[in-house]
Coordinates of C-alpha atoms in Angstrom, one line a residue:
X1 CA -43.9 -68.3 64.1
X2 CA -45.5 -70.3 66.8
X3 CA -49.4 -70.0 66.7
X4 CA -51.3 -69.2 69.5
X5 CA -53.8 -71.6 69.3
X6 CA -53.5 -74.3 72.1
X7 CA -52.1 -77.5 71.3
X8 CA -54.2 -80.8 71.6
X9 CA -52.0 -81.8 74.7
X10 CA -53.0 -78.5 76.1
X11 CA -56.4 -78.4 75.5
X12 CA -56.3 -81.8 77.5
X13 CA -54.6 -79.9 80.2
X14 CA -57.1 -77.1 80.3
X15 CA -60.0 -78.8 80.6
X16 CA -58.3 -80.5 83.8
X17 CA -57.0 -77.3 85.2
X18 CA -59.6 -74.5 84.8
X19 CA -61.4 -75.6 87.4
X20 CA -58.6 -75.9 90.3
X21 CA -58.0 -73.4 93.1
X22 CA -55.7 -70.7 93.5
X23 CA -54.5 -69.6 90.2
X24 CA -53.5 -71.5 87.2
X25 CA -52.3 -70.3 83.3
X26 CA -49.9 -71.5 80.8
X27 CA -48.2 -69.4 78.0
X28 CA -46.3 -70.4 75.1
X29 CA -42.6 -69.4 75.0
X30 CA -43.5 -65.9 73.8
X31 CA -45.5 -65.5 77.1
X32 CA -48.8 -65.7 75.5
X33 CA -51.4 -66.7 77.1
X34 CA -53.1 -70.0 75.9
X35 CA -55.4 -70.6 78.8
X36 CA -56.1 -70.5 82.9
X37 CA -58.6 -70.9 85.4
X38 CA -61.1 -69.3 86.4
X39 CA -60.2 -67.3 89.4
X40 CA -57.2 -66.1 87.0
X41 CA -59.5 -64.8 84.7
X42 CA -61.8 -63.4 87.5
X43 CA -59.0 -61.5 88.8
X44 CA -57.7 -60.2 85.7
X45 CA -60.8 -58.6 84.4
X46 CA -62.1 -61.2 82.2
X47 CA -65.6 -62.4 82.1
X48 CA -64.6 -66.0 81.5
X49 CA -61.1 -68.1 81.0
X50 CA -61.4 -68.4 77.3
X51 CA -61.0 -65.1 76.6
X52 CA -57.3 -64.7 78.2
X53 CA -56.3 -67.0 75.1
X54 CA -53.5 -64.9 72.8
X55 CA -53.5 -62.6 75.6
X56 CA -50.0 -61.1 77.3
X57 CA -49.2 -59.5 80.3
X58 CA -49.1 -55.9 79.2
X59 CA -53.0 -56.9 78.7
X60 CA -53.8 -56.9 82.6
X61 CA -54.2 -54.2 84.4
X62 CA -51.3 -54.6 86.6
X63 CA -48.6 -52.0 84.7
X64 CA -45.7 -51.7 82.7
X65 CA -43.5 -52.7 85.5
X66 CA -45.5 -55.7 86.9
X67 CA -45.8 -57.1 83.2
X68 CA -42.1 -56.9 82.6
X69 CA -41.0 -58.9 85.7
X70 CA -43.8 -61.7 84.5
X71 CA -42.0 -62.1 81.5
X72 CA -39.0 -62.0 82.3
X73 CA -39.7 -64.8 85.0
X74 CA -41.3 -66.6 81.9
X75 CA -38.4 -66.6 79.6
X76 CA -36.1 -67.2 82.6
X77 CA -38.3 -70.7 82.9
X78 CA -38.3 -71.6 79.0
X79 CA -34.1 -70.8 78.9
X80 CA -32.9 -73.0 81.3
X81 CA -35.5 -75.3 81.9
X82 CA -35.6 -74.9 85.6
X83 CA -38.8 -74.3 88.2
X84 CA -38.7 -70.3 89.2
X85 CA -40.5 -69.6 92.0
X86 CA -41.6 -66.2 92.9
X87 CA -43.8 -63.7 95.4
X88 CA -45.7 -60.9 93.4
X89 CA -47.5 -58.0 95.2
X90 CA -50.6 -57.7 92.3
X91 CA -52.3 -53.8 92.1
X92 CA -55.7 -55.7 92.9
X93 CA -57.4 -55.3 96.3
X94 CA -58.3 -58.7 98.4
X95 CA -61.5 -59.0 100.4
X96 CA -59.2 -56.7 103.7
X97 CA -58.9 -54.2 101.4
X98 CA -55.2 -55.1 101.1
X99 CA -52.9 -55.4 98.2
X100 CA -52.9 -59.0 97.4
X101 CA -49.7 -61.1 97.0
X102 CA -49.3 -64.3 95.6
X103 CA -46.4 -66.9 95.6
X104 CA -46.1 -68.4 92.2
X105 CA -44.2 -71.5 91.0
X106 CA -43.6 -71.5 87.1
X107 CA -42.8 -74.8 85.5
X108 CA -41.5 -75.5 81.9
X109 CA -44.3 -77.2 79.4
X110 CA -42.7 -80.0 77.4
X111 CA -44.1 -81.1 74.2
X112 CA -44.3 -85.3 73.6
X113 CA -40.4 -84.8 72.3
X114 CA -39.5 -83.2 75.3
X115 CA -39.0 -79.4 73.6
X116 CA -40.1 -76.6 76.0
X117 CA -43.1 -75.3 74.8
X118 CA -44.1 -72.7 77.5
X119 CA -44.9 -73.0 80.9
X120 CA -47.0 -73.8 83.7
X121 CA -47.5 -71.6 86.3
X122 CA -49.4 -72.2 89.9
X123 CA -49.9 -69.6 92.2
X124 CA -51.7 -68.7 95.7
X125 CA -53.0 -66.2 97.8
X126 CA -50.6 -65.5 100.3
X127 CA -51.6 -61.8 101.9
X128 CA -53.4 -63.2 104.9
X129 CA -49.7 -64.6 105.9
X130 CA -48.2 -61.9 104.5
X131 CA -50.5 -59.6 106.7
X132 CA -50.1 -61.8 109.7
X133 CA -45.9 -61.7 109.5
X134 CA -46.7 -57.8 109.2
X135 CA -48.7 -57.7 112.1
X136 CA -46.2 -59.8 114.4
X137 CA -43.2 -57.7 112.8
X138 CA -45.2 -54.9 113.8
X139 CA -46.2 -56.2 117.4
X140 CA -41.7 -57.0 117.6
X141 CA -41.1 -53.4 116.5
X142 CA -43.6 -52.0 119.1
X143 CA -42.1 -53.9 121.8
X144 CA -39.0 -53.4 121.1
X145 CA -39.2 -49.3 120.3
X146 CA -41.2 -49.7 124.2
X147 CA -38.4 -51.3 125.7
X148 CA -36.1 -48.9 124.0
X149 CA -38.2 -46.1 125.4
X150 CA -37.7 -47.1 128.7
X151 CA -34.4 -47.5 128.8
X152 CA -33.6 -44.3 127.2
X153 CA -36.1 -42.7 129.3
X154 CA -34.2 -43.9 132.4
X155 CA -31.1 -42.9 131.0
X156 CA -32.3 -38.9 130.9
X157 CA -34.5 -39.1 134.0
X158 CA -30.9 -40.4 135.7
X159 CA -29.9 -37.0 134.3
X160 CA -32.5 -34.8 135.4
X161 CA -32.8 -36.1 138.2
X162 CA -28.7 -35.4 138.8
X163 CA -29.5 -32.1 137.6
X164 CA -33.1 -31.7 139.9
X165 CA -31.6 -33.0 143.1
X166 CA -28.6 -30.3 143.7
X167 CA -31.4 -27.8 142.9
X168 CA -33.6 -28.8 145.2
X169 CA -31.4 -29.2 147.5
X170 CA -30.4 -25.4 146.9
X171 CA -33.9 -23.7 147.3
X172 CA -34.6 -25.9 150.8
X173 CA -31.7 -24.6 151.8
X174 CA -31.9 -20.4 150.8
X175 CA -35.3 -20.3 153.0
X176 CA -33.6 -21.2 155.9
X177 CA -30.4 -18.8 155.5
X178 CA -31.1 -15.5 156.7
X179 CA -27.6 -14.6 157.2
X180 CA -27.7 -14.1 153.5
X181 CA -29.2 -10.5 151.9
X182 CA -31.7 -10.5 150.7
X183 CA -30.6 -9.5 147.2
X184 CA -28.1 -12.3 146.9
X185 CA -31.1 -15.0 147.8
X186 CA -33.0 -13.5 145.0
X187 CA -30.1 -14.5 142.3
X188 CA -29.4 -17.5 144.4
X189 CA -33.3 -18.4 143.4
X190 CA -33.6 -17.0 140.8
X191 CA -30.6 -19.4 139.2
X192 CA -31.6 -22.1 140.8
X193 CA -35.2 -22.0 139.1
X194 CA -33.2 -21.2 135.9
X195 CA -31.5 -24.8 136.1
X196 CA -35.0 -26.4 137.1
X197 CA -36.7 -25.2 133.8
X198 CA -33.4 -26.3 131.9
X199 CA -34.1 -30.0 133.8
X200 CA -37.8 -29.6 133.1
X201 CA -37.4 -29.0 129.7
X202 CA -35.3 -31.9 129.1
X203 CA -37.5 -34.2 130.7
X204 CA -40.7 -33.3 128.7
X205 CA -38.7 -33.3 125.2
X206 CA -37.4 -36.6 126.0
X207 CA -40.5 -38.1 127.2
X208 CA -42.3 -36.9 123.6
X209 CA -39.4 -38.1 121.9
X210 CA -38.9 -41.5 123.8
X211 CA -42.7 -42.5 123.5
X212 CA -44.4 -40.1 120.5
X213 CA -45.3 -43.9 119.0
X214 CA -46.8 -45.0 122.0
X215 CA -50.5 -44.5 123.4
X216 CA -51.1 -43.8 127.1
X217 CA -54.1 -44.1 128.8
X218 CA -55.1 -41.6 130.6
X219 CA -55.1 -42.0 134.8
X220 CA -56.7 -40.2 137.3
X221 CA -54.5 -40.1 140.0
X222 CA -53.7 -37.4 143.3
X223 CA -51.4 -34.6 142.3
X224 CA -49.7 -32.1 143.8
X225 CA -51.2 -28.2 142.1
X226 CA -48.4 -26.4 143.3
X227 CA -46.0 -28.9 142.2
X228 CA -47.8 -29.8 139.2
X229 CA -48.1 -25.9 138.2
X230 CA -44.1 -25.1 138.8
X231 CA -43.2 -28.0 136.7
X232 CA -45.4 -26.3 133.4
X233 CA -44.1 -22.6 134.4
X234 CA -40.6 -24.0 134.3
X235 CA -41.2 -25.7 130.7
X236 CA -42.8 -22.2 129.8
X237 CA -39.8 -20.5 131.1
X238 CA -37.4 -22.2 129.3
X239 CA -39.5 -22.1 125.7
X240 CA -40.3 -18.3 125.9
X241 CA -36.8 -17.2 127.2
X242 CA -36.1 -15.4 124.4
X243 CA -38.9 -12.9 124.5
X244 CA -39.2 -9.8 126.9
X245 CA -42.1 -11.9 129.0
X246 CA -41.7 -12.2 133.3
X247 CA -43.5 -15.2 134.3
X248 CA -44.2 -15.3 138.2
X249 CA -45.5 -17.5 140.7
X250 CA -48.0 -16.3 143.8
X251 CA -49.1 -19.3 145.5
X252 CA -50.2 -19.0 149.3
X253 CA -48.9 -20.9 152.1
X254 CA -51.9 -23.0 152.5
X255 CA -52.3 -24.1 149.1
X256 CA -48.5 -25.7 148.6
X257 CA -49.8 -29.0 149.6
X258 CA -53.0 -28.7 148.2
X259 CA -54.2 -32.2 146.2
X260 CA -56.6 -32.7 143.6
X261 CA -57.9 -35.9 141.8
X262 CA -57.0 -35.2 137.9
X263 CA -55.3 -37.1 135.3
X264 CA -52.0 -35.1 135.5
X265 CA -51.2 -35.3 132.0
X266 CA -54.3 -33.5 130.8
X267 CA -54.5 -30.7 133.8
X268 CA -50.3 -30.3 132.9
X269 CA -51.7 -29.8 128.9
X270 CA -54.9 -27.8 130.1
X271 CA -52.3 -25.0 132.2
X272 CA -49.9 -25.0 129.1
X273 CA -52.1 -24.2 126.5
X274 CA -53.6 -21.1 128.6
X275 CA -50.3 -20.0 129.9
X276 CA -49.6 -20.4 125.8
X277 CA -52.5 -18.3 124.9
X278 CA -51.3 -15.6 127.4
X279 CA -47.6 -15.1 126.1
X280 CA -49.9 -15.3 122.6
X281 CA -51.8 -12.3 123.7
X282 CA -48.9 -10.3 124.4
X283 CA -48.0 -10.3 120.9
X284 CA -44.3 -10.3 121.6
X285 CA -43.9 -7.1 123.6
X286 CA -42.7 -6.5 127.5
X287 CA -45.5 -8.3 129.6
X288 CA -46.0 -10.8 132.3
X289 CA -47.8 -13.8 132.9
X290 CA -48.7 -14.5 136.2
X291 CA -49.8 -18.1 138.2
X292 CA -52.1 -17.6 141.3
X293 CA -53.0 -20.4 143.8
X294 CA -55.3 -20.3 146.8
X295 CA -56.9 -22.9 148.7
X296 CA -60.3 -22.1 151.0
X297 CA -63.5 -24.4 152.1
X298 CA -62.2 -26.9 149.9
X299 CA -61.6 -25.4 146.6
X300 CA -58.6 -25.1 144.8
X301 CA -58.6 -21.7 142.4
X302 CA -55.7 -21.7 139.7
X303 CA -55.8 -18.0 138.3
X304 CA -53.8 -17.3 135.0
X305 CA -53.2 -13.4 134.4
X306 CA -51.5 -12.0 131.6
X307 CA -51.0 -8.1 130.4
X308 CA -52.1 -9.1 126.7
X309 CA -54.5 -7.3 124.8
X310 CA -57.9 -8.7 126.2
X311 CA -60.9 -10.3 124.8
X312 CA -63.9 -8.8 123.8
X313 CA -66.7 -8.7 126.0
X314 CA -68.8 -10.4 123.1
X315 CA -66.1 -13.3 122.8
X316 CA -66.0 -13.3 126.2
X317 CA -69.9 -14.4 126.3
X318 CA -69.7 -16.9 123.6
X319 CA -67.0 -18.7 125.0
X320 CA -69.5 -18.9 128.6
X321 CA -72.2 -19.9 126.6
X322 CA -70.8 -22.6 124.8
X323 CA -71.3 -20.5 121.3
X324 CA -69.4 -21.3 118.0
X325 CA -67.1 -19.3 117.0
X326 CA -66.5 -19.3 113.3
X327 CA -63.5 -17.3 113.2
X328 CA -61.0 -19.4 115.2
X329 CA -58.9 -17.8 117.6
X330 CA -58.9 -14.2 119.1
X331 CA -55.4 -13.2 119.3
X332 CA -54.3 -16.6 121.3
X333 CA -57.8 -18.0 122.7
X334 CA -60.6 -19.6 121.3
X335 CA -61.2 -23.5 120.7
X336 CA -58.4 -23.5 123.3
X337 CA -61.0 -21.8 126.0
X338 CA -63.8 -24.6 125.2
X339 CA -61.0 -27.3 125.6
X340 CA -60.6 -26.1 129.3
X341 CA -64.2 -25.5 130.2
X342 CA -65.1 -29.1 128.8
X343 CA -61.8 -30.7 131.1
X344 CA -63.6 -28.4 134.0
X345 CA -66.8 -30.1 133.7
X346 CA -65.3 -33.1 133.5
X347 CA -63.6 -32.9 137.1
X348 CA -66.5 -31.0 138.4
X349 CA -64.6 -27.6 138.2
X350 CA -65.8 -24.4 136.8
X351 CA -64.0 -21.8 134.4
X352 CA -63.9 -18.2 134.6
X353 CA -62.7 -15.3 132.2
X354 CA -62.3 -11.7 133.2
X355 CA -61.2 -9.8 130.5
X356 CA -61.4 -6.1 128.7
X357 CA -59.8 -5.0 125.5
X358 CA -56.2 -3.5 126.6
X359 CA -56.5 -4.5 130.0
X360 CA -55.6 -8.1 129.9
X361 CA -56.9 -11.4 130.9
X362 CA -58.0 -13.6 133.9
X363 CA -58.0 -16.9 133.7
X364 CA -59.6 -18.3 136.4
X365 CA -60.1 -22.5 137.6
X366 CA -61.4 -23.5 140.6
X367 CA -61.3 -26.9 141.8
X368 CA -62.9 -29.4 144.4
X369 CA -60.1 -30.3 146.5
X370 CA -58.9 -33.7 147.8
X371 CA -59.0 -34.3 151.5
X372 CA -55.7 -34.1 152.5
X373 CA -54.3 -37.6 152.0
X374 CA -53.3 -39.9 154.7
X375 CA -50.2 -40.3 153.5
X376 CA -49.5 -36.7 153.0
X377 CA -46.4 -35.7 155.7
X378 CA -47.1 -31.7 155.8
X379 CA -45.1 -31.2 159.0
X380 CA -42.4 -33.8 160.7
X381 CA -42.9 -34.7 164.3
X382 CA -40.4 -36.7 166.6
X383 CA -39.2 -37.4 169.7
X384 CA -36.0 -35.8 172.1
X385 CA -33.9 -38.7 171.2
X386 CA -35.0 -39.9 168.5
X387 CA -32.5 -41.0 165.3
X388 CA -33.2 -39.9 162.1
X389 CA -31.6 -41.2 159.2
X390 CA -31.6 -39.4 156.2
X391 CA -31.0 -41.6 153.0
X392 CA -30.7 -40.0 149.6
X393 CA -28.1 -41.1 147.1
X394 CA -27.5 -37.1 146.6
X395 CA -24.9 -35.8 148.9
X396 CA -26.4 -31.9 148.2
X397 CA -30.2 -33.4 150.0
X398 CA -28.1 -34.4 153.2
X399 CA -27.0 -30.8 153.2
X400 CA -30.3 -29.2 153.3
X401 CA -31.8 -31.4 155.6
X402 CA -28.6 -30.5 158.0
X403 CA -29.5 -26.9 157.7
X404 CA -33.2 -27.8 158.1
X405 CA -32.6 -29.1 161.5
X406 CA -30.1 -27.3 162.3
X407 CA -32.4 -25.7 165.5
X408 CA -32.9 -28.8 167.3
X409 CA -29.6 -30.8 166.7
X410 CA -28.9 -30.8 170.2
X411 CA -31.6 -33.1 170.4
X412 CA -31.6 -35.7 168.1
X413 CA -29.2 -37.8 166.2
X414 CA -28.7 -37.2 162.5
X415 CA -27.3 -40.3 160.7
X416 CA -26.7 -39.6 156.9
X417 CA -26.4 -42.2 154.2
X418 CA -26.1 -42.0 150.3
X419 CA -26.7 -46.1 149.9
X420 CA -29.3 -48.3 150.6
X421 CA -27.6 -50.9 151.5
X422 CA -25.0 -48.9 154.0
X423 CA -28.1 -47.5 156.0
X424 CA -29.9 -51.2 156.2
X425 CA -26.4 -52.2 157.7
X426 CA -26.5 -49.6 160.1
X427 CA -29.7 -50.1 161.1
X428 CA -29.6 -54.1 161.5
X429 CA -26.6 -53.5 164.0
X430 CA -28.7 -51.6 166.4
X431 CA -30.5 -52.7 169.6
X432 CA -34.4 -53.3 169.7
X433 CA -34.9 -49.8 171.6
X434 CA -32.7 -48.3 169.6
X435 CA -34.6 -49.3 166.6
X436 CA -37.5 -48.5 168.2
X437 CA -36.4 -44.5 168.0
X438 CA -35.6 -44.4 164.5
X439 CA -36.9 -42.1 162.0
X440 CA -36.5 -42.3 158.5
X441 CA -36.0 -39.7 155.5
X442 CA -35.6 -41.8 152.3
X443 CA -35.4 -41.1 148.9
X444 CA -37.2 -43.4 146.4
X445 CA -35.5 -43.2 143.4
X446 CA -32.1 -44.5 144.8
X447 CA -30.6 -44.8 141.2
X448 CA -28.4 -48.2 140.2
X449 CA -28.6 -49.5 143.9
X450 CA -29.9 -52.8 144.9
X451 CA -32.9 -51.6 146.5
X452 CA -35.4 -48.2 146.7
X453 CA -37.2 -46.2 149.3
X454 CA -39.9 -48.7 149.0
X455 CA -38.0 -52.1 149.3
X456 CA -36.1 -50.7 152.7
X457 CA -38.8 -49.8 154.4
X458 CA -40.2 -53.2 153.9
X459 CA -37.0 -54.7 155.3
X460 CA -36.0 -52.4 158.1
X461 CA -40.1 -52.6 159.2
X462 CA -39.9 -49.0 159.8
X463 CA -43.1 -47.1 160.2
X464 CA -42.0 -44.2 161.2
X465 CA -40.8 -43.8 157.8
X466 CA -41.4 -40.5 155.2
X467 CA -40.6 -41.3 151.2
X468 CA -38.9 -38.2 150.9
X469 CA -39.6 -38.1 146.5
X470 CA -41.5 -36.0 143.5
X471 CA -41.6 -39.1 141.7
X472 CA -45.4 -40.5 143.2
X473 CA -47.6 -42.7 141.2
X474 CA -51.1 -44.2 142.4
X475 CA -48.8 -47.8 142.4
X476 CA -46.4 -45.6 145.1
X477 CA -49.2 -44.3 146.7
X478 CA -50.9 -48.1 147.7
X479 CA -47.5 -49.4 149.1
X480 CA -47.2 -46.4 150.9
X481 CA -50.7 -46.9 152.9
X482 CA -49.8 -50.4 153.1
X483 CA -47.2 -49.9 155.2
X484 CA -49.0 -47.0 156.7
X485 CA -46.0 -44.5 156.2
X486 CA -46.1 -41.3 154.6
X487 CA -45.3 -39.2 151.3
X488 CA -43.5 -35.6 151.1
X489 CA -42.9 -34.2 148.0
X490 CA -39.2 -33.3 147.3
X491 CA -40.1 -30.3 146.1
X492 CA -42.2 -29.3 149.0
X493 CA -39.3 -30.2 151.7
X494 CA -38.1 -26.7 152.2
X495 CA -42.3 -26.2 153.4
X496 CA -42.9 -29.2 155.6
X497 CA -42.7 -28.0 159.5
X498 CA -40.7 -29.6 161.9
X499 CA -41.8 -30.2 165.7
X500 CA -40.2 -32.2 169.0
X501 CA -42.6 -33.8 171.3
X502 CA -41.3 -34.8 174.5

């Protein structure tokens, strides 16, 4: 049996090696230890190198597992006489708090008649690397699940907005046609906002989906309430369609174009979790949940009313005056309630709650509202004469606009185009006064074509221009008062009034 002392040829070796960096042992070929350096020993628990001497793996504190790999690598080396090289995650934590890893070559020891006798091994720290490949793998992966996020959000806002377009299109159109009773409008609307919430819904779950890795700042930005407010009542819609609960809509005329400065994505989340807490409070029975919107001396007011069960005068209070409540939630409100009066305060708003046992809920927000925005087309004026092309790369738009001017065709030219580039023909081929009488309707988003709203009204150098779109960002907003034309919301076209000047 081989002893375990160290040879003289090793003790010659140790006193060379224990004092090297990185990490340094030898075993005999029974993978027992006969000496390393320092930081070896450090790392493995002992108080100095000498006393890892007759050591073996299943000494260390690395496991079972760990110390069967070791020496298998070991015997591998003393078998065939060739250099092994490995990488070892270790069960020891480096200065970053990270499991550290360590690339290790393993040698064969020859004695002075060339018989193995163990072997050498040299390793090094290599989790800094290890962590930096991570990080850049990890910064890859990111950028590639962003990219991948964008395209497959394109791909389903191309759907939607197939889907949102016809509708649209659809509920311009029923305000306009009399001739139809009553009764059959109401389906006609009622469907139509049935295939909205399918759209909306789609939309939202794909959005979570495409970017639920992702963090998004949040941006204040001008939105539309009325649009804004629809958007969540059709996600609402669609969620709670299986229960017995109406959800309705009362917004006054003079609030449909009403604008206030709020980061959208937090105003959207502040109106679904109270319209949440409402279908909450109806505990699953026949009820209604109703959105109110008003405008007046510059205040927007958002009410939320529900036929639940009511709060308690006493929970009522706390809620006003900032107490805790220890019991969580009160049938649907609660930390919800001070979530909403802290985004209030935030955008200067205030937060009101009428409520009784058994006689439902109030939800009331009022809001400072924006001045109404340059940009912002509420009504359409143009000349006897005048040409107005309509470009939208839905053919169903074109027909509700033809409906919407249906009164005053006889004095103006409609000119309808689904592509960008047809239109920017049409228009090039006309005379200087010609030009000079144009008006122009165009869509934004013109999907998988050359060009959008934006780009042709640059060319063309049209400003009497309106971008005719629901898709408005603070970026869209700038290039629209840079070429000082105007916004409408898509969604709002079946509101915006129509007059001839002579």
């Amino acid at each position: 049996m081989q002893s375990n002392k160290p040879s003289a040829e090793l003790i010659d070796l140790s006193i060379i090696l224990k004092r090297v960096p990185g990490y340094v042992y030898w075993k005999n070929i029974n993978s027992i230890y006969l000496g390393c350096n320092e930081n070896l020993a450090r790392i493995g628990g002992f108080k100095s190198s000498d006393d890892i001497v007759g050591k073996t793996d299943y000494d260390f504190s690395w496991g079972l597992a760990e110390a069967d790999k070791f020496v298998e690598d070991d015997h591998y080396v003393i078998r065939t006489g060739k250099v092994h090289f490995s990488e070892y995650t270790l069960p020891i934590l480096n200065e970053n708090g990270a499991f550290m890893t360590v690339f290790t070559e393993k040698s064969p020891l020859y004695d002075n008649n060339g018989n193995i006798i163990g072997i050498l091994a040299i390793a090094v720290d290599i989790s800094d690397r290890k962590e930096a490949d991570r990080l850049k793998f990890e910064k890859e992966l990111d950028q590639l699940k962003y990219a991948n996020a964008i395209e497959f959000q394109k791909i389903v806002a191309q759907g939607v907005h197939d889907i949102r377009s016809p509708v649209d299109a659809l509920l311009m159109t029923i305000k306009t046609c009399t001739e139809i009773p009553e009764a059959t409008r109401l389906v006609i609307r009622e469907a139509s906002n049935r295939v909205q919430d399918i759209a909306e819904h789609l939309l939202n779950k794909f959005k979570k989906i495409a970017f639920k890795t992702l963090i998004i700042d949040e941006q204040t930005e001008p939105i539309f309430v009325s649009v804004a407010l629809n958007q969540v009542l059709s996600e609402k819609r669609y969620r709670y369609q299986n229960l017995p609960i109406t959800f309705k809509c009362n917004f006054n005329a003079n609030s449909l174009f009403s604008v206030v400065v709020i980061d959208q994505n937090r105003f959207k989340r502040m109106i679904s979790n109270l319209i949440n807490n409402a279908v909450e409070s109806i505990e699953k029975k026949k009820g209604t949940v109703t959105l109110h919107l008003t405008s007046h001396n510059g205040l927007i007011t958002i009410k939320i009313q529900d036929t639940g069960i009511g709060m308690s005068q006493n929970f009522v209070k706390s809620i006003m005056s900032n107490g805790v409540i220890t019991r969580g939630k009160q049938k649907g409100r609660g930390i919800g309630l001070f979530q909403v009066k802290d985004t209030m305060s935030y955008y200067k708003g205030q937060l009101l709650v009428n409520s009784r046992v058994g006689g439902g809920t109030q939800i009331i927000l009022t809001l400072p509202e924006t001045e109404t925005p340059s940009w912002l087309a509420k009504e359409i004026s143009f000349n006897e004469k005048d040409i107005i092309i309509i470009l939208d790369d839905d053919p169903t738009i074109h027909n509700a606009w033809k409906i919407k001017f249906q009164n005053c065709i006889k004095n103006i030219q409609l000119k309808h185009f689904n592509s960008g580039e047809n239109a920017l023909d049409f228009i090039e081929s006309l005379t200087i006064k010609e030009k000079k009488n144009i008006y122009l309707l165009i869509d934004y988003e013109l999907l998988n074509q050359k060009y959008n709203g934006l780009d042709l009204v640059k060319l063309t150098k049209i400003n009497r221009s309106i971008l005719v779109t629901n898709f408005i960002s603070n970026e869209i907003i700038n290039h629209v008062q840079a070429l000082e034309i105007k916004i409408l919301p898509k969604s709002l076209a079946s509101e915006v009034i129509l007059k001839i000047t002579n």
